[in-house]
Amino acid sequence: MNIYRQGDVLVRQIKSIPANVKPQEKCILALGEVTGHSHMIRSRATMFRADEGQSYLLVEDGGADLVHEEHSTISLPPGNYQVVIQREYSPEAIRNVED
Amino acid sequence: MSRIEKLTPKQIAKFPEYVEKWTRIGLCTDPADRETAEAGIVAAYAAANLDVPRVVWCSSPLAMALTRAVLLDKGFQGTVGASVGDSVWDSVGASVRASVGASVWDSVRASVWASVRASVGASVWASVWDSVWASVGASVWASVGDSVGASVRASVRASVCASVEDSGYGQHDANWIGFHDFFREETGLIKQTDKLQGLTTITKSAGWFLPHENICWISERHCTVHQDGQHRIHCENGPAIAYPDGWAMYAIHGVRVPWDIIEQPDSITVERIDAEQNAEVRRVMMERYGLARYLDDSGAVLLDTDETSLADPIQLYRKEIPGDEPLVMLRMLNSTPEPDQSRRTYTLRVPPDMTKALDAMAWTFGMEAKDYRPLVES
């Protein structure tokens, strides 16, 4: 299954989009917190969101472009996709602190 | 009156109202209502069969503790009289406890007491408590020490510390005072809570107080309290808690830090971070210094470079942190060049057991390295 990465957003092809997801009005995969720049889809695609926050993308015939102000555009072929936002590790509570 | 064994749905529905009301009291930053608070002291002393004391206002719990310490050290024990805290709050809860069933007690305790405690007691009160202790050993000592004389430092210090335990916490007693207020107002336990009304009045109108036979010191409320979404004291650009006399506490997400970490972030250096013994404080210092910058400046070891990626080499660095887990970070080049053709790097922290750059990269997207083969990267 193909994987596409645009900066901190990864789009991963999957067989099917799970049931119980809700279509979203806009196709914004991730909003840039600092710059305000966003990863978004132009045309022929629908984004879905599951209750637990996971996002999916349905790209229709003809394909769609994933665009961002600071990254090159990525052309996505028709298909079902899962959207994964890059994460960062954060340490757990400190144990055995020596004060 | 028979014991209350069950609360009505209507009474239970009142829980949030009490949590809200008493949390607001606990975190209030208004100047003390001195007249009302003094009436509360009179009532609290009367409930304990004590004569009306002389009330002395102080501008912070620390000022209160130091004032008492100096007076006691100068031999004014007779003027001050013995600490009467125990009589003032002795047995106030027992009569309510006897009037309600265990399940009722537990449910109100879990809903009202615990909630108010979570937002007031666990963060603000605990911080003030710790800071009174800590302040005696630190900055305040520099000014007080000389005037009291080095030879008596130890006794003053012990006395200040003792005053933390001898104090009533005024507004910071909101958790258990609010708990009893619920029983008084909603279940009709009037007689059982009468003795508590003086303390309730103090809680609603002032900060900490230090009751003695002849003198009752009482402090202003804090004038600043900032918390994060989890009720931990937190402020990134000023004091998280401050009193009108300028005594202040600085904290990031509940971790108390020296004032200059917040007010003068330029004072944070790699040497200072590495010398810090408290792991939580060190983490705050590293965050404020910038993790990527710290990685560059502190001599982190390059663990692995991966060039199999479509785009650019990705690198994994590790820096040992004494007494804490190591800082392991992934450094990537932005795939798309800037207008001037340079490319920005960005750095992400990954779990400390990572040793391979590609494993780390895959982890940041919740994947295994074997599955991480992007067709396009930009």
Coordinates of C-alpha atoms in Angstrom, one line a residue:
Chain A
M1 CA 0.0 0.0 0.0
N2 CA 1.4 3.3 -1.0
I3 CA 2.5 6.0 1.4
Y4 CA 2.8 9.7 0.7
R5 CA 4.4 12.2 3.1
Q6 CA 4.1 16.0 3.0
G7 CA 6.1 17.4 5.9
D8 CA 4.5 16.3 9.1
V9 CA 1.5 14.7 7.4
L10 CA 1.5 11.2 6.1
V11 CA -1.2 9.7 3.9
R12 CA -1.4 6.0 3.7
Q13 CA -3.5 4.0 1.2
I14 CA -5.9 1.5 2.9
K15 CA -8.4 -1.0 1.5
S16 CA -11.5 0.6 2.9
I17 CA -12.6 3.4 5.2
P18 CA -14.2 2.1 8.4
A19 CA -17.9 2.5 9.1
N20 CA -19.0 5.0 11.7
V21 CA -17.0 7.9 10.3
K22 CA -18.5 11.3 9.7
P23 CA -17.9 13.3 6.5
Q24 CA -16.3 16.7 7.0
E25 CA -17.2 19.9 5.2
K26 CA -13.6 20.8 4.4
C27 CA -10.7 18.7 3.4
I28 CA -8.1 20.2 5.8
L29 CA -5.7 17.4 6.9
A30 CA -3.8 19.5 9.4
L31 CA -3.7 23.1 10.4
G32 CA -0.3 24.7 10.9
E33 CA -0.3 25.8 14.6
V34 CA 2.5 28.3 14.2
T35 CA 2.4 29.4 10.6
G36 CA -1.3 29.1 10.0
H37 CA -0.4 27.1 6.8
S38 CA -2.4 24.0 6.3
H39 CA -2.2 20.7 4.5
M40 CA -5.3 20.6 2.4
I41 CA -6.8 18.8 -0.6
R42 CA -8.0 20.5 -3.7
S43 CA -11.0 19.0 -5.4
R44 CA -12.5 15.5 -5.8
A45 CA -12.0 14.2 -2.3
T46 CA -13.9 13.8 0.9
M47 CA -12.5 13.7 4.4
F48 CA -14.0 11.6 7.2
R49 CA -13.4 11.7 10.9
A50 CA -13.9 8.9 13.4
D51 CA -15.1 9.7 16.9
E52 CA -11.6 9.0 18.4
G53 CA -10.1 11.7 16.0
Q54 CA -8.7 9.5 13.3
S55 CA -9.1 11.0 9.8
Y56 CA -9.6 9.3 6.5
L57 CA -9.7 10.5 2.9
L58 CA -11.7 9.3 -0.1
V59 CA -10.1 10.4 -3.3
E60 CA -12.5 10.1 -6.3
D61 CA -11.8 9.3 -9.9
G62 CA -9.3 11.7 -11.5
G63 CA -7.3 12.0 -8.3
A64 CA -6.7 15.0 -6.0
D65 CA -3.8 17.3 -5.1
L66 CA -2.5 17.6 -1.5
V67 CA -1.2 21.2 -1.2
H68 CA 0.7 23.2 1.4
E69 CA 2.3 26.7 1.1
E70 CA 5.7 25.4 2.1
H71 CA 5.8 22.0 0.4
S72 CA 5.6 20.7 -3.1
T73 CA 2.1 19.5 -4.2
I74 CA 1.5 15.7 -4.0
S75 CA -0.9 14.1 -6.5
L76 CA -2.9 11.4 -4.9
P77 CA -4.4 8.7 -7.1
P78 CA -8.1 7.7 -6.5
G79 CA -8.5 5.5 -3.5
N80 CA -9.0 5.2 0.3
Y81 CA -6.5 6.7 2.6
Q82 CA -5.7 7.0 6.3
V83 CA -4.3 10.4 7.4
V84 CA -1.5 10.2 10.0
I85 CA -0.1 13.3 11.7
Q86 CA 3.5 13.1 12.9
R87 CA 3.8 12.8 16.6
E88 CA 6.5 13.6 19.1
Y89 CA 7.6 11.7 22.2
S90 CA 7.0 13.3 25.5
P91 CA 8.5 11.7 28.6
E92 CA 6.3 10.2 31.3
A93 CA 6.3 11.4 34.9
I94 CA 9.7 11.3 36.4
R95 CA 10.5 8.4 38.7
N96 CA 13.2 8.3 41.3
V97 CA 13.8 12.0 41.2
E98 CA 16.8 12.9 43.3
D99 CA 15.9 16.2 45.0
Chain B
M1 CA -32.6 13.6 63.7
S2 CA -31.8 10.3 62.2
R3 CA -28.7 9.6 60.2
I4 CA -28.7 10.7 56.6
E5 CA -28.3 7.4 54.6
K6 CA -29.1 8.6 51.1
L7 CA -29.0 11.8 49.2
T8 CA -31.9 12.8 46.9
P9 CA -31.3 13.3 43.2
K10 CA -31.9 17.0 43.8
Q11 CA -29.2 17.1 46.4
I12 CA -26.8 15.2 44.2
A13 CA -27.5 17.6 41.4
K14 CA -26.2 20.4 43.6
F15 CA -22.6 19.0 43.7
P16 CA -21.3 21.0 40.7
E17 CA -22.6 24.2 42.2
Y18 CA -20.6 23.6 45.4
V19 CA -17.5 22.6 43.5
E20 CA -17.8 25.8 41.4
K21 CA -18.5 28.0 44.4
W22 CA -15.7 26.7 46.6
T23 CA -13.2 26.5 43.9
R24 CA -13.8 30.2 43.2
I25 CA -13.3 30.9 46.9
G26 CA -10.1 28.9 47.0
L27 CA -8.6 30.7 44.0
C28 CA -10.0 34.2 44.7
T29 CA -7.4 37.0 44.2
D30 CA -9.4 39.9 45.7
P31 CA -8.0 41.8 48.6
A32 CA -9.1 40.2 51.9
D33 CA -12.4 41.3 53.3
R34 CA -10.8 42.2 56.6
E35 CA -13.8 43.1 58.6
T36 CA -15.6 39.8 57.8
A37 CA -12.5 37.8 58.3
E38 CA -12.0 39.3 61.8
A39 CA -15.5 38.5 62.7
G40 CA -14.7 34.9 61.6
I41 CA -11.7 34.8 63.9
V42 CA -13.8 36.0 66.8
A43 CA -16.4 33.2 66.0
A44 CA -13.8 30.5 65.6
Y45 CA -12.1 31.4 68.9
A46 CA -15.5 31.5 70.6
A47 CA -16.4 28.1 69.3
A48 CA -13.1 26.8 70.9
N49 CA -13.9 28.7 74.2
L50 CA -11.0 31.0 73.7
D51 CA -10.9 34.8 74.3
V52 CA -10.8 37.2 71.5
P53 CA -7.2 37.6 70.3
R54 CA -5.5 40.6 68.8
V55 CA -5.7 40.3 65.0
V56 CA -2.5 41.2 63.1
W57 CA -2.7 41.4 59.3
C58 CA 0.2 40.3 57.1
S59 CA 0.6 40.5 53.4
S60 CA 1.5 36.9 52.7
P61 CA 1.8 33.5 54.6
L62 CA 5.6 33.9 54.5
A63 CA 5.4 37.4 56.1
M64 CA 3.1 35.9 58.8
A65 CA 5.5 33.0 59.5
L66 CA 8.5 35.3 59.7
T67 CA 6.8 37.8 62.0
R68 CA 5.9 35.0 64.4
A69 CA 9.4 33.5 64.2
V70 CA 11.1 36.8 65.1
L71 CA 8.7 37.6 67.9
L72 CA 9.1 34.1 69.5
D73 CA 12.9 34.4 69.0
K74 CA 12.9 37.7 70.8
G75 CA 11.3 36.2 73.9
F76 CA 7.7 37.4 73.3
Q77 CA 6.3 34.0 73.9
G78 CA 4.1 35.4 76.7
T79 CA 2.7 38.1 74.5
V80 CA 1.9 35.7 71.7
G81 CA 0.6 32.8 73.8
A82 CA 0.5 29.2 72.8
S83 CA -0.6 28.0 69.4
V84 CA -4.3 27.2 69.6
G85 CA -4.8 25.7 66.2
D86 CA -5.7 22.4 67.6
S87 CA -8.5 23.7 69.7
V88 CA -9.8 25.9 66.8
W89 CA -10.2 23.1 64.4
D90 CA -10.6 20.3 66.9
S91 CA -13.5 17.8 66.3
V92 CA -15.3 20.1 63.9
G93 CA -15.9 17.3 61.5
A94 CA -16.9 14.6 64.0
S95 CA -20.4 15.7 64.5
V96 CA -21.2 15.8 60.8
R97 CA -19.5 12.4 60.4
A98 CA -21.8 11.0 63.1
S99 CA -24.9 12.3 61.3
V100 CA -24.4 10.8 57.9
G101 CA -24.0 7.3 56.5
A102 CA -20.7 6.2 55.1
S103 CA -21.9 6.1 51.5
V104 CA -23.3 9.6 51.7
W105 CA -20.1 10.9 53.3
D106 CA -18.0 9.2 50.6
S107 CA -20.0 10.4 47.7
V108 CA -20.0 14.1 48.8
R109 CA -16.3 13.7 49.7
A110 CA -15.5 12.3 46.2
S111 CA -17.6 14.9 44.4
V112 CA -17.2 18.2 46.4
W113 CA -14.1 17.8 48.6
A114 CA -11.9 16.0 46.0
S115 CA -12.8 18.3 43.1
V116 CA -12.1 21.5 45.0
R117 CA -9.0 19.9 46.4
A118 CA -7.8 19.0 42.9
S119 CA -8.0 22.6 41.7
V120 CA -7.1 24.4 44.9
G121 CA -5.4 22.2 47.4
A122 CA -3.2 20.0 45.3
S123 CA -1.7 22.8 43.3
V124 CA -2.0 26.2 44.9
W125 CA -2.1 25.3 48.6
A126 CA 0.7 22.7 48.2
S127 CA 2.8 25.2 46.4
V128 CA 2.4 27.9 49.0
W129 CA 3.2 25.3 51.7
D130 CA 6.4 24.2 50.0
S131 CA 7.4 27.7 49.2
V132 CA 7.2 29.0 52.8
W133 CA 9.6 26.2 53.7
A134 CA 11.9 26.8 50.7
S135 CA 11.9 30.5 51.1
V136 CA 13.4 30.3 54.5
G137 CA 16.4 28.5 53.2
A138 CA 16.8 30.8 50.2
S139 CA 16.3 34.4 49.2
V140 CA 14.3 35.6 52.1
W141 CA 17.1 34.4 54.4
A142 CA 19.6 36.8 52.9
S143 CA 17.7 39.8 54.2
V144 CA 16.3 38.4 57.4
G145 CA 19.4 36.5 58.4
D146 CA 21.6 39.4 59.3
S147 CA 19.0 41.3 61.3
V148 CA 18.2 38.3 63.5
G149 CA 21.8 37.2 63.9
A150 CA 23.4 34.1 62.6
S151 CA 23.4 32.3 66.0
V152 CA 19.6 32.2 66.1
R153 CA 19.0 31.2 62.5
A154 CA 18.3 27.6 63.3
S155 CA 15.5 28.4 65.8
V156 CA 13.9 31.0 63.6
R157 CA 14.0 28.6 60.7
A158 CA 12.4 25.8 62.7
S159 CA 9.8 28.2 63.9
V160 CA 8.9 29.4 60.4
C161 CA 8.6 25.8 59.3
A162 CA 6.4 25.0 62.3
S163 CA 4.2 27.8 61.5
V164 CA 3.3 26.2 58.2
E165 CA 1.9 23.3 60.1
D166 CA 0.3 25.5 62.8
S167 CA -1.6 27.6 60.2
G168 CA -5.1 27.5 59.1
Y169 CA -5.2 27.8 55.4
G170 CA -8.1 30.2 55.0
Q171 CA -9.3 30.2 51.4
H172 CA -7.1 27.1 50.8
D173 CA -9.2 25.2 53.2
A174 CA -12.0 25.5 50.6
N175 CA -12.1 21.8 50.0
W176 CA -13.2 20.5 53.4
I177 CA -15.0 23.7 54.4
G178 CA -17.0 23.4 51.2
F179 CA -17.7 19.8 51.9
H180 CA -19.2 20.7 55.3
D181 CA -21.0 23.7 53.8
F182 CA -22.9 21.2 51.5
F183 CA -24.2 19.3 54.5
R184 CA -25.2 22.5 56.3
E185 CA -27.0 24.1 53.4
E186 CA -28.4 21.1 51.6
T187 CA -29.1 18.5 54.2
G188 CA -30.0 20.6 57.2
L189 CA -27.0 19.7 59.4
I190 CA -27.1 23.1 61.1
K191 CA -26.3 22.3 64.7
Q192 CA -23.5 19.9 63.6
T193 CA -21.8 22.6 61.6
D194 CA -22.3 25.6 63.8
K195 CA -18.8 25.3 65.3
L196 CA -17.4 25.5 61.8
Q197 CA -19.0 28.8 60.9
G198 CA -16.1 31.0 62.1
L199 CA -13.6 29.0 60.0
T200 CA -16.1 29.1 57.1
T201 CA -16.2 32.9 57.3
I202 CA -12.4 33.1 57.3
T203 CA -12.2 30.8 54.3
K204 CA -14.6 33.0 52.4
S205 CA -12.8 36.2 53.2
A206 CA -9.0 35.8 53.6
G207 CA -5.8 33.8 53.2
W208 CA -3.8 31.7 55.7
F209 CA -4.0 32.5 59.4
L210 CA -1.9 31.5 62.4
P211 CA -4.0 31.4 65.6
H212 CA -2.4 31.8 69.1
E213 CA -3.9 32.5 72.5
N214 CA -3.3 36.3 72.4
I215 CA -2.5 37.0 68.7
C216 CA -4.0 35.7 65.5
W217 CA -2.0 36.5 62.5
I218 CA -3.8 36.4 59.2
S219 CA -2.7 36.9 55.7
E220 CA -4.0 38.6 52.6
R221 CA -5.2 36.4 49.8
H222 CA -2.8 35.8 46.9
C223 CA -3.3 38.5 44.2
T224 CA -2.3 36.3 41.3
V225 CA -3.0 32.7 40.5
H226 CA -2.5 31.2 37.1
Q227 CA -3.2 27.5 36.3
D228 CA -3.1 25.3 33.2
G229 CA -6.0 23.2 31.9
Q230 CA -5.3 20.5 34.5
H231 CA -5.4 22.9 37.5
R232 CA -1.6 22.9 37.9
I233 CA 0.0 26.2 38.7
H234 CA 1.4 27.5 35.5
C235 CA 2.6 30.8 33.9
E236 CA 5.1 31.2 31.2
N237 CA 5.8 34.9 31.5
G238 CA 5.4 35.8 35.2
P239 CA 4.6 34.5 38.6
A240 CA 2.1 31.6 38.8
I241 CA 1.2 32.7 42.4
A242 CA 1.9 36.1 43.9
Y243 CA 1.0 37.9 47.1
P244 CA 0.6 41.6 47.6
D245 CA 4.0 42.0 49.3
G246 CA 5.7 40.6 46.2
W247 CA 6.4 37.1 47.5
A248 CA 5.9 34.9 44.4
M249 CA 6.1 31.4 43.0
Y250 CA 7.0 30.5 39.5
A251 CA 5.9 27.3 37.8
I252 CA 5.5 25.5 34.5
H253 CA 2.7 22.9 34.5
G254 CA 2.9 22.5 38.2
V255 CA 6.7 22.3 38.4
R256 CA 8.0 25.1 40.6
V257 CA 11.1 26.7 39.1
P258 CA 13.5 29.6 40.1
W259 CA 12.1 33.0 39.2
D260 CA 14.8 33.7 36.6
I261 CA 13.9 30.6 34.5
I262 CA 10.7 32.5 33.7
E263 CA 11.7 36.2 34.0
Q264 CA 15.1 35.9 32.5
P265 CA 15.2 32.9 30.1
D266 CA 18.6 34.0 28.8
S267 CA 20.0 32.9 32.2
I268 CA 19.4 29.3 31.1
T269 CA 22.7 27.8 29.8
V270 CA 23.7 24.2 28.9
E271 CA 26.0 24.3 32.0
R272 CA 23.1 25.3 34.2
I273 CA 20.8 22.7 32.8
D274 CA 23.4 20.0 33.2
A275 CA 24.1 21.1 36.8
E276 CA 20.4 21.1 37.8
Q277 CA 19.7 18.2 40.2
N278 CA 15.9 18.2 40.1
A279 CA 14.9 16.3 37.0
E280 CA 11.5 18.1 36.6
V281 CA 13.1 21.5 36.9
R282 CA 15.7 20.4 34.4
R283 CA 13.1 19.4 31.9
V284 CA 11.5 22.8 32.1
M285 CA 14.8 24.4 31.6
M286 CA 15.5 22.3 28.6
E287 CA 12.1 23.1 27.0
R288 CA 12.6 26.8 27.5
Y289 CA 16.1 26.6 26.2
G290 CA 14.9 24.7 23.1
L291 CA 15.4 20.9 22.8
A292 CA 17.0 21.2 19.4
R293 CA 19.3 24.0 20.5
Y294 CA 20.2 22.0 23.6
L295 CA 21.0 19.0 21.4
D296 CA 23.4 21.1 19.3
D297 CA 25.0 22.9 22.2
S298 CA 25.4 20.1 24.7
G299 CA 27.5 17.7 22.6
A300 CA 24.9 15.1 21.8
V301 CA 26.1 11.9 20.1
L302 CA 25.1 11.1 16.5
L303 CA 23.7 7.5 16.8
D304 CA 22.6 6.8 13.3
T305 CA 22.2 8.4 9.8
D306 CA 19.7 6.9 7.4
E307 CA 20.1 7.5 3.7
T308 CA 17.6 5.0 2.4
S309 CA 14.8 7.6 2.7
L310 CA 13.6 9.0 -0.6
A311 CA 14.2 12.5 0.5
D312 CA 17.2 13.4 2.6
P313 CA 19.4 11.8 5.2
I314 CA 17.7 11.6 8.6
Q315 CA 19.7 11.6 11.8
L316 CA 19.2 10.3 15.2
Y317 CA 21.0 11.9 18.2
R318 CA 21.3 11.0 21.8
K319 CA 22.2 13.0 24.9
E320 CA 22.6 11.3 28.3
I321 CA 20.8 13.1 31.1
P322 CA 22.0 12.2 34.6
G323 CA 19.1 11.0 36.7
D324 CA 16.6 11.1 33.9
E325 CA 15.9 9.3 30.7
P326 CA 18.2 10.3 27.8
L327 CA 17.1 12.9 25.2
V328 CA 16.8 11.1 21.9
M329 CA 15.9 13.2 18.9
L330 CA 15.3 12.7 15.2
R331 CA 16.6 15.5 12.9
M332 CA 15.1 15.8 9.4
L333 CA 15.7 18.2 6.5
N334 CA 12.5 19.8 5.1
S335 CA 12.1 18.0 1.7
T336 CA 11.1 21.2 0.0
P337 CA 13.7 24.0 -0.3
E338 CA 13.1 27.5 1.0
P339 CA 13.0 30.4 -1.6
D340 CA 16.7 30.9 -1.1
Q341 CA 17.3 27.1 -1.8
S342 CA 18.4 26.5 1.8
R343 CA 16.5 23.8 3.6
R344 CA 15.2 24.0 7.1
T345 CA 15.8 21.2 9.6
Y346 CA 13.3 20.2 12.1
T347 CA 13.8 18.0 15.2
L348 CA 11.4 15.7 17.0
R349 CA 11.9 13.9 20.3
V350 CA 11.4 10.1 20.1
P351 CA 11.3 7.3 22.7
P352 CA 14.7 7.0 24.5
D353 CA 15.3 3.4 23.5
M354 CA 15.4 4.2 19.8
T355 CA 18.8 3.5 18.1
K356 CA 18.0 3.7 14.4
A357 CA 17.0 6.8 12.5
L358 CA 14.5 5.0 10.3
D359 CA 12.8 3.2 13.2
A360 CA 12.4 6.6 14.8
M361 CA 11.0 8.2 11.7
A362 CA 8.5 5.4 11.3
W363 CA 7.6 5.7 15.0
T364 CA 6.7 9.4 14.6
F365 CA 3.9 8.2 12.2
G366 CA 2.9 5.2 14.4
M367 CA 4.5 2.7 12.0
E368 CA 7.2 0.1 11.9
A369 CA 10.4 0.8 9.9
K370 CA 9.7 -2.1 7.5
D371 CA 6.4 -0.6 6.5
Y372 CA 7.7 3.0 6.2
R373 CA 8.5 3.4 2.5
P374 CA 6.9 6.6 1.2
L375 CA 6.3 6.8 -2.6
V376 CA 6.6 10.6 -2.5
E377 CA 8.0 13.0 0.1
S378 CA 7.7 16.7 -0.1

